[in-house]
mmCIF file with all atom_site columns, C-alpha atoms in Angstrom:
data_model
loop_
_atom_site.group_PDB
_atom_site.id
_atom_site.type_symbol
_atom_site.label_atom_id
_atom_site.label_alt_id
_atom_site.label_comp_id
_atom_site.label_asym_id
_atom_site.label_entity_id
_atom_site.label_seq_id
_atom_site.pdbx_PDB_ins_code
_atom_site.Cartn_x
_atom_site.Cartn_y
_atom_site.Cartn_z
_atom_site.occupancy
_atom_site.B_iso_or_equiv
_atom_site.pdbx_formal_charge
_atom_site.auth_seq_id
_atom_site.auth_comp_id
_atom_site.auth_asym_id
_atom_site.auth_atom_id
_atom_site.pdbx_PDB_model_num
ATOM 1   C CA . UNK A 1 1   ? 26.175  -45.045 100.320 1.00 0.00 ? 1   UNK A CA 1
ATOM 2   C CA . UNK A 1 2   ? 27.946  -45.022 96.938  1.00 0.00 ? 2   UNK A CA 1
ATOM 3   C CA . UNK A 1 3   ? 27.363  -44.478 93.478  1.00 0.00 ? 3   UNK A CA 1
ATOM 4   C CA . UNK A 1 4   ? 26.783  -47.834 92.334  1.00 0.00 ? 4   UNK A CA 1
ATOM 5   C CA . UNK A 1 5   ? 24.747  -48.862 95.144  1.00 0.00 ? 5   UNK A CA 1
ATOM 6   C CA . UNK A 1 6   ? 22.185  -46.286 94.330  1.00 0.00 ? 6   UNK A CA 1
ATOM 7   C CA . UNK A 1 7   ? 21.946  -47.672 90.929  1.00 0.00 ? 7   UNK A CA 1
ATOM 8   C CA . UNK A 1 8   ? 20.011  -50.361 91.920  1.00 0.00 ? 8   UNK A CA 1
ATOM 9   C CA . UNK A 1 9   ? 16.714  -48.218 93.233  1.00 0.00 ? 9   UNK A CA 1
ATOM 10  C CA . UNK A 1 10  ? 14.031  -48.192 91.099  1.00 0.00 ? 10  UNK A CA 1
ATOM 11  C CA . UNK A 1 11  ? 13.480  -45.072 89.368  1.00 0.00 ? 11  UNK A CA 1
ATOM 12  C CA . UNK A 1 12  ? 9.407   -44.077 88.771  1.00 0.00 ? 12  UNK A CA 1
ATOM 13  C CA . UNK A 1 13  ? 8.894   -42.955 85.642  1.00 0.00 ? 13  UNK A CA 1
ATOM 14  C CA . UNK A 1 14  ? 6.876   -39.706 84.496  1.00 0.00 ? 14  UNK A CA 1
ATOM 15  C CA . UNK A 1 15  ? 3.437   -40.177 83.385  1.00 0.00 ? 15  UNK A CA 1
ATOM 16  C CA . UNK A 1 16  ? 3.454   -40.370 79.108  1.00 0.00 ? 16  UNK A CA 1
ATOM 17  C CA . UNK A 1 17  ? 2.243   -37.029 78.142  1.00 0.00 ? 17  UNK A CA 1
ATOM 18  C CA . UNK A 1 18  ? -0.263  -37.675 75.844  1.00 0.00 ? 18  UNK A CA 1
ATOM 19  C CA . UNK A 1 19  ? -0.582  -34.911 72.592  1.00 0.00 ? 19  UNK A CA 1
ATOM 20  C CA . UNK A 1 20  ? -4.154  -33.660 72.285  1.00 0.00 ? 20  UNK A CA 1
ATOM 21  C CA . UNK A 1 21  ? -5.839  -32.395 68.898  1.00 0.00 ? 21  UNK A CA 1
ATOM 22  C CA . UNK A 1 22  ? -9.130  -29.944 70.198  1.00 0.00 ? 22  UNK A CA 1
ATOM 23  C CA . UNK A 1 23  ? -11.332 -29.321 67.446  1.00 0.00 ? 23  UNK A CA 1
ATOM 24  C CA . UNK A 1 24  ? -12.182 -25.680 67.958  1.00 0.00 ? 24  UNK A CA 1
ATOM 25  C CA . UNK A 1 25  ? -16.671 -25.403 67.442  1.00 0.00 ? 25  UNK A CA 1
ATOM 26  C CA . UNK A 1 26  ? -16.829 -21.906 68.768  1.00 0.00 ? 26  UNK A CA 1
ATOM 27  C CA . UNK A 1 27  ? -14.301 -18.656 69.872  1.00 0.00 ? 27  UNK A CA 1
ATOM 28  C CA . UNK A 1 28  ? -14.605 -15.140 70.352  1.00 0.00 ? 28  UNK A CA 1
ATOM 29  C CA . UNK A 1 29  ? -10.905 -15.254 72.147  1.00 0.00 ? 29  UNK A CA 1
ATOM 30  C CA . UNK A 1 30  ? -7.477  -14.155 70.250  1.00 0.00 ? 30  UNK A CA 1
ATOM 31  C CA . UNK A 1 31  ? -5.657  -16.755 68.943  1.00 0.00 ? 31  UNK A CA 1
ATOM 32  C CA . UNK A 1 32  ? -2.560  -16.739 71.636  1.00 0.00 ? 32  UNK A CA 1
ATOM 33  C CA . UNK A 1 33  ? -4.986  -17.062 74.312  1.00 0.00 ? 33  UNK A CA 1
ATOM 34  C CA . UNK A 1 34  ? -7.045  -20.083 72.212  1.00 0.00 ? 34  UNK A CA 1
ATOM 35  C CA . UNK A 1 35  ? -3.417  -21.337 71.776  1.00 0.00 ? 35  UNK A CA 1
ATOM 36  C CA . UNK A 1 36  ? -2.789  -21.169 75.695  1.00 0.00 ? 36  UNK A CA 1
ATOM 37  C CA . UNK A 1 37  ? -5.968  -22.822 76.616  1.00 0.00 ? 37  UNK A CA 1
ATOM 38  C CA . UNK A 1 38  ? -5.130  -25.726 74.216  1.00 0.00 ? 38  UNK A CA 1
ATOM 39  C CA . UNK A 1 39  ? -2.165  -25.907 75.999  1.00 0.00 ? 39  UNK A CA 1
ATOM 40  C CA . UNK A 1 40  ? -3.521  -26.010 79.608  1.00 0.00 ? 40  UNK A CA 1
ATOM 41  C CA . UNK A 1 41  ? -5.693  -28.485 78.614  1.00 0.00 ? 41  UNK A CA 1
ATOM 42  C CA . UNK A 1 42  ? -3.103  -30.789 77.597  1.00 0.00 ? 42  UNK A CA 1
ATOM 43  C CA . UNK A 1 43  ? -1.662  -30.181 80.678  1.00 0.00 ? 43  UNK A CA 1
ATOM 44  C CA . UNK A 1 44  ? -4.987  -30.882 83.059  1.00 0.00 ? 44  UNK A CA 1
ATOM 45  C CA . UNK A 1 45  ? -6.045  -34.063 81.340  1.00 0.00 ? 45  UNK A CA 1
ATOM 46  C CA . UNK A 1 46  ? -2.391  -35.309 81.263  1.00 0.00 ? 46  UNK A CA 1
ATOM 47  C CA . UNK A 1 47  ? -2.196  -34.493 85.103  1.00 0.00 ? 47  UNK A CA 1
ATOM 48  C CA . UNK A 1 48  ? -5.723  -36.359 85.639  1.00 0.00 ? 48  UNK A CA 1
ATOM 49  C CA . UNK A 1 49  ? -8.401  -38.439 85.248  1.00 0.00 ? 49  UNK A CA 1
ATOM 50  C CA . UNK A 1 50  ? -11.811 -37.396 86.301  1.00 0.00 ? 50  UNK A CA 1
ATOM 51  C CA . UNK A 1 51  ? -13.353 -34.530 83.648  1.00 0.00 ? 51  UNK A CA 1
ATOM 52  C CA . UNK A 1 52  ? -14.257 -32.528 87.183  1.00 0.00 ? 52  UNK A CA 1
ATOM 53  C CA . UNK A 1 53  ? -10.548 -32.096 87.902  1.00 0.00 ? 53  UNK A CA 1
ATOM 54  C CA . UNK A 1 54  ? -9.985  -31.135 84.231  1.00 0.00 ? 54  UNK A CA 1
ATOM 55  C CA . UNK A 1 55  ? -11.751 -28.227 84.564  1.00 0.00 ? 55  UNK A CA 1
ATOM 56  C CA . UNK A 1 56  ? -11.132 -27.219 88.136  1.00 0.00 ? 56  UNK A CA 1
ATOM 57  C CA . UNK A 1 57  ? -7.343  -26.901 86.912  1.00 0.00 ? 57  UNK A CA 1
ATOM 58  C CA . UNK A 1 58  ? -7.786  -25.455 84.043  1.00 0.00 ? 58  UNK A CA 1
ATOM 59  C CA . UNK A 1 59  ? -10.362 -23.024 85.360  1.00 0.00 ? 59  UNK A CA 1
ATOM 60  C CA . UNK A 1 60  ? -7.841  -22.419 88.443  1.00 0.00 ? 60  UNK A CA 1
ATOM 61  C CA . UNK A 1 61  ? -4.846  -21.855 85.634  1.00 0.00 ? 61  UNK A CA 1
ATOM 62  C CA . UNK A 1 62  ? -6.907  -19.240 83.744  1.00 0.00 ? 62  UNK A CA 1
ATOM 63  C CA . UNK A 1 63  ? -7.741  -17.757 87.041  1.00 0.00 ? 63  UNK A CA 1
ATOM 64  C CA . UNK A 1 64  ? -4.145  -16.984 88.011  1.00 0.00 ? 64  UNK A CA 1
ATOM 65  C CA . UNK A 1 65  ? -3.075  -16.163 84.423  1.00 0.00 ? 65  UNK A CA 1
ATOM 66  C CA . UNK A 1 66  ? -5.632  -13.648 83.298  1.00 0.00 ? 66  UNK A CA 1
ATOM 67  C CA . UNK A 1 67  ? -7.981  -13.036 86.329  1.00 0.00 ? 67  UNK A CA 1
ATOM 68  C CA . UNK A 1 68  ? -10.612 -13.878 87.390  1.00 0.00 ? 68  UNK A CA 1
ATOM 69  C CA . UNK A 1 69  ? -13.255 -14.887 87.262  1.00 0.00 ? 69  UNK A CA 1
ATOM 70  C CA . UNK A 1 70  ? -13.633 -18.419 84.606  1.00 0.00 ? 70  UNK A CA 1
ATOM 71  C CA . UNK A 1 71  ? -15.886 -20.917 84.861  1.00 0.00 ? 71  UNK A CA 1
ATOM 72  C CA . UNK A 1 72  ? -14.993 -24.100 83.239  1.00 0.00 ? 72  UNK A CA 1
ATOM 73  C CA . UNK A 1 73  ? -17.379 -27.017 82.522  1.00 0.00 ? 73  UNK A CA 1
ATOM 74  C CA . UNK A 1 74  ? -15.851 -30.375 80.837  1.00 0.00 ? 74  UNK A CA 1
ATOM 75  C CA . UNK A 1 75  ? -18.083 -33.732 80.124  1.00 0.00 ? 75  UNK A CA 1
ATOM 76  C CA . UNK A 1 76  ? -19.140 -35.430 77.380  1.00 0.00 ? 76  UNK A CA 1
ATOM 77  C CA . UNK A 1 77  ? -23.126 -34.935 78.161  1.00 0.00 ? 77  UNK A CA 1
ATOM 78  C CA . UNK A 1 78  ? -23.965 -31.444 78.768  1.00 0.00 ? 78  UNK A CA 1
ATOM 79  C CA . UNK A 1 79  ? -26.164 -28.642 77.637  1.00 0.00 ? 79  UNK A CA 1
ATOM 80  C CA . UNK A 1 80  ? -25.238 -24.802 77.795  1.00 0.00 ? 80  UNK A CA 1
ATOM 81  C CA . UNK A 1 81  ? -26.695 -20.834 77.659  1.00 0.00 ? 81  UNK A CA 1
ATOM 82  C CA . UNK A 1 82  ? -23.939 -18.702 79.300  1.00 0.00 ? 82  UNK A CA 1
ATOM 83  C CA . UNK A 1 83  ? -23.271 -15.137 79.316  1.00 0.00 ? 83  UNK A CA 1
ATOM 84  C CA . UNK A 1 84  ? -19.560 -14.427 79.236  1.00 0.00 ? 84  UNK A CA 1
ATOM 85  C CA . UNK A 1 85  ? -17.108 -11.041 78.890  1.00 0.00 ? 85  UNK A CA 1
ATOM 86  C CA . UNK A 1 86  ? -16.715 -10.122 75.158  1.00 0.00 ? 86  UNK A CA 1
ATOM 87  C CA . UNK A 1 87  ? -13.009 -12.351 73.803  1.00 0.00 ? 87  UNK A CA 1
ATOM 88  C CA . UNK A 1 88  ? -13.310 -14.710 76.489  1.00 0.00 ? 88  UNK A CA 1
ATOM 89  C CA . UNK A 1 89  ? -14.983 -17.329 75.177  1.00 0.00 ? 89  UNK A CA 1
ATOM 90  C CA . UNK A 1 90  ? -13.939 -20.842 73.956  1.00 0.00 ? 90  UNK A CA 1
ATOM 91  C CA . UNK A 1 91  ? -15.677 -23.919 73.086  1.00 0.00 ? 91  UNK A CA 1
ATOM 92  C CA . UNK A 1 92  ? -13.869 -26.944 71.709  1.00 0.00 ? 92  UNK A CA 1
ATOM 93  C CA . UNK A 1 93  ? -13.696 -31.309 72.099  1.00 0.00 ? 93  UNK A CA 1
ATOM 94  C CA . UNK A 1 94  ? -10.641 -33.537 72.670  1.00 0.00 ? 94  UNK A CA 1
ATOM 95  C CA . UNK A 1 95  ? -11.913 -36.987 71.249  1.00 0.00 ? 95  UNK A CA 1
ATOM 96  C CA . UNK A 1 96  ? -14.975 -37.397 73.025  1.00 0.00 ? 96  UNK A CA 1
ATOM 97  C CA . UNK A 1 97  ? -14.841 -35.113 75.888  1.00 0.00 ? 97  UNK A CA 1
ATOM 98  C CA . UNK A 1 98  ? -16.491 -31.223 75.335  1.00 0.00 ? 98  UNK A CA 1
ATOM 99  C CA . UNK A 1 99  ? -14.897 -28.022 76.824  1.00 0.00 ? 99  UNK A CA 1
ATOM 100 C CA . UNK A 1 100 ? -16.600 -25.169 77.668  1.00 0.00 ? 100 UNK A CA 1
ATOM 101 C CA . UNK A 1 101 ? -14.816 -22.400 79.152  1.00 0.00 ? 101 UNK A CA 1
ATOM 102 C CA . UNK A 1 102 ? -15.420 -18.248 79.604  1.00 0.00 ? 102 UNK A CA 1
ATOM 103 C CA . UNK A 1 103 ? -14.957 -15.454 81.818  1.00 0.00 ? 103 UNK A CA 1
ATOM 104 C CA . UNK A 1 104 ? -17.638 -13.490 83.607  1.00 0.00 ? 104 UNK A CA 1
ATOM 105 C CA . UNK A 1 105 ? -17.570 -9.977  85.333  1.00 0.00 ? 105 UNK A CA 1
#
């Protein structure tokens, strides 16, 4: 097949990353891990849809970068009273949608 008949075959196009802007309520975490989480999270909720596969890849993602174990809960309806390690704690929102994430022993 040549060049220019290839031309012709529609291309799909990448998803359009969206930017987020978390709005940080609590953190006990240094900043370049805060920074990394932000990032992750831009990452999860630009790869899906549902808030339970939002936090099963970001939990999985700080898993395999700084051990385990993290629990991750994202939803825009939830209450909370965790324990968690001492500087691995964050707690933030992207519009609407809460993020709760820490590590445990």
């Amino acid at each position: 097949m040549s060049e220019e008949a290839t031309s012709d075959i529609p291309v799909p196009r990448a998803p359009v990353s969206r930017k987020i802007n978390p709005v940080l309520k609590s953190s006990d975490m240094p900043d370049d891990m805060q920074s990394k989480v932000f990032d992750l999270a831009e990452e999860a909720m630009n790869a899906n849809k549902k808030a339970v596969d939002i936090a099963a890849s970001l939990k999985k993602s700080m898993d395999k970068l700084y051990g385990s174990t993290w629990h991750c809960i994202v939803g825009k309806n939830f209450g909370s009273f965790v324990s968690h390690e001492s500087g691995y704690f964050v707690y933030f929102y992207v519009d609407s949608l809460a993020f709760l994430l820490f590590k445990t022993a």
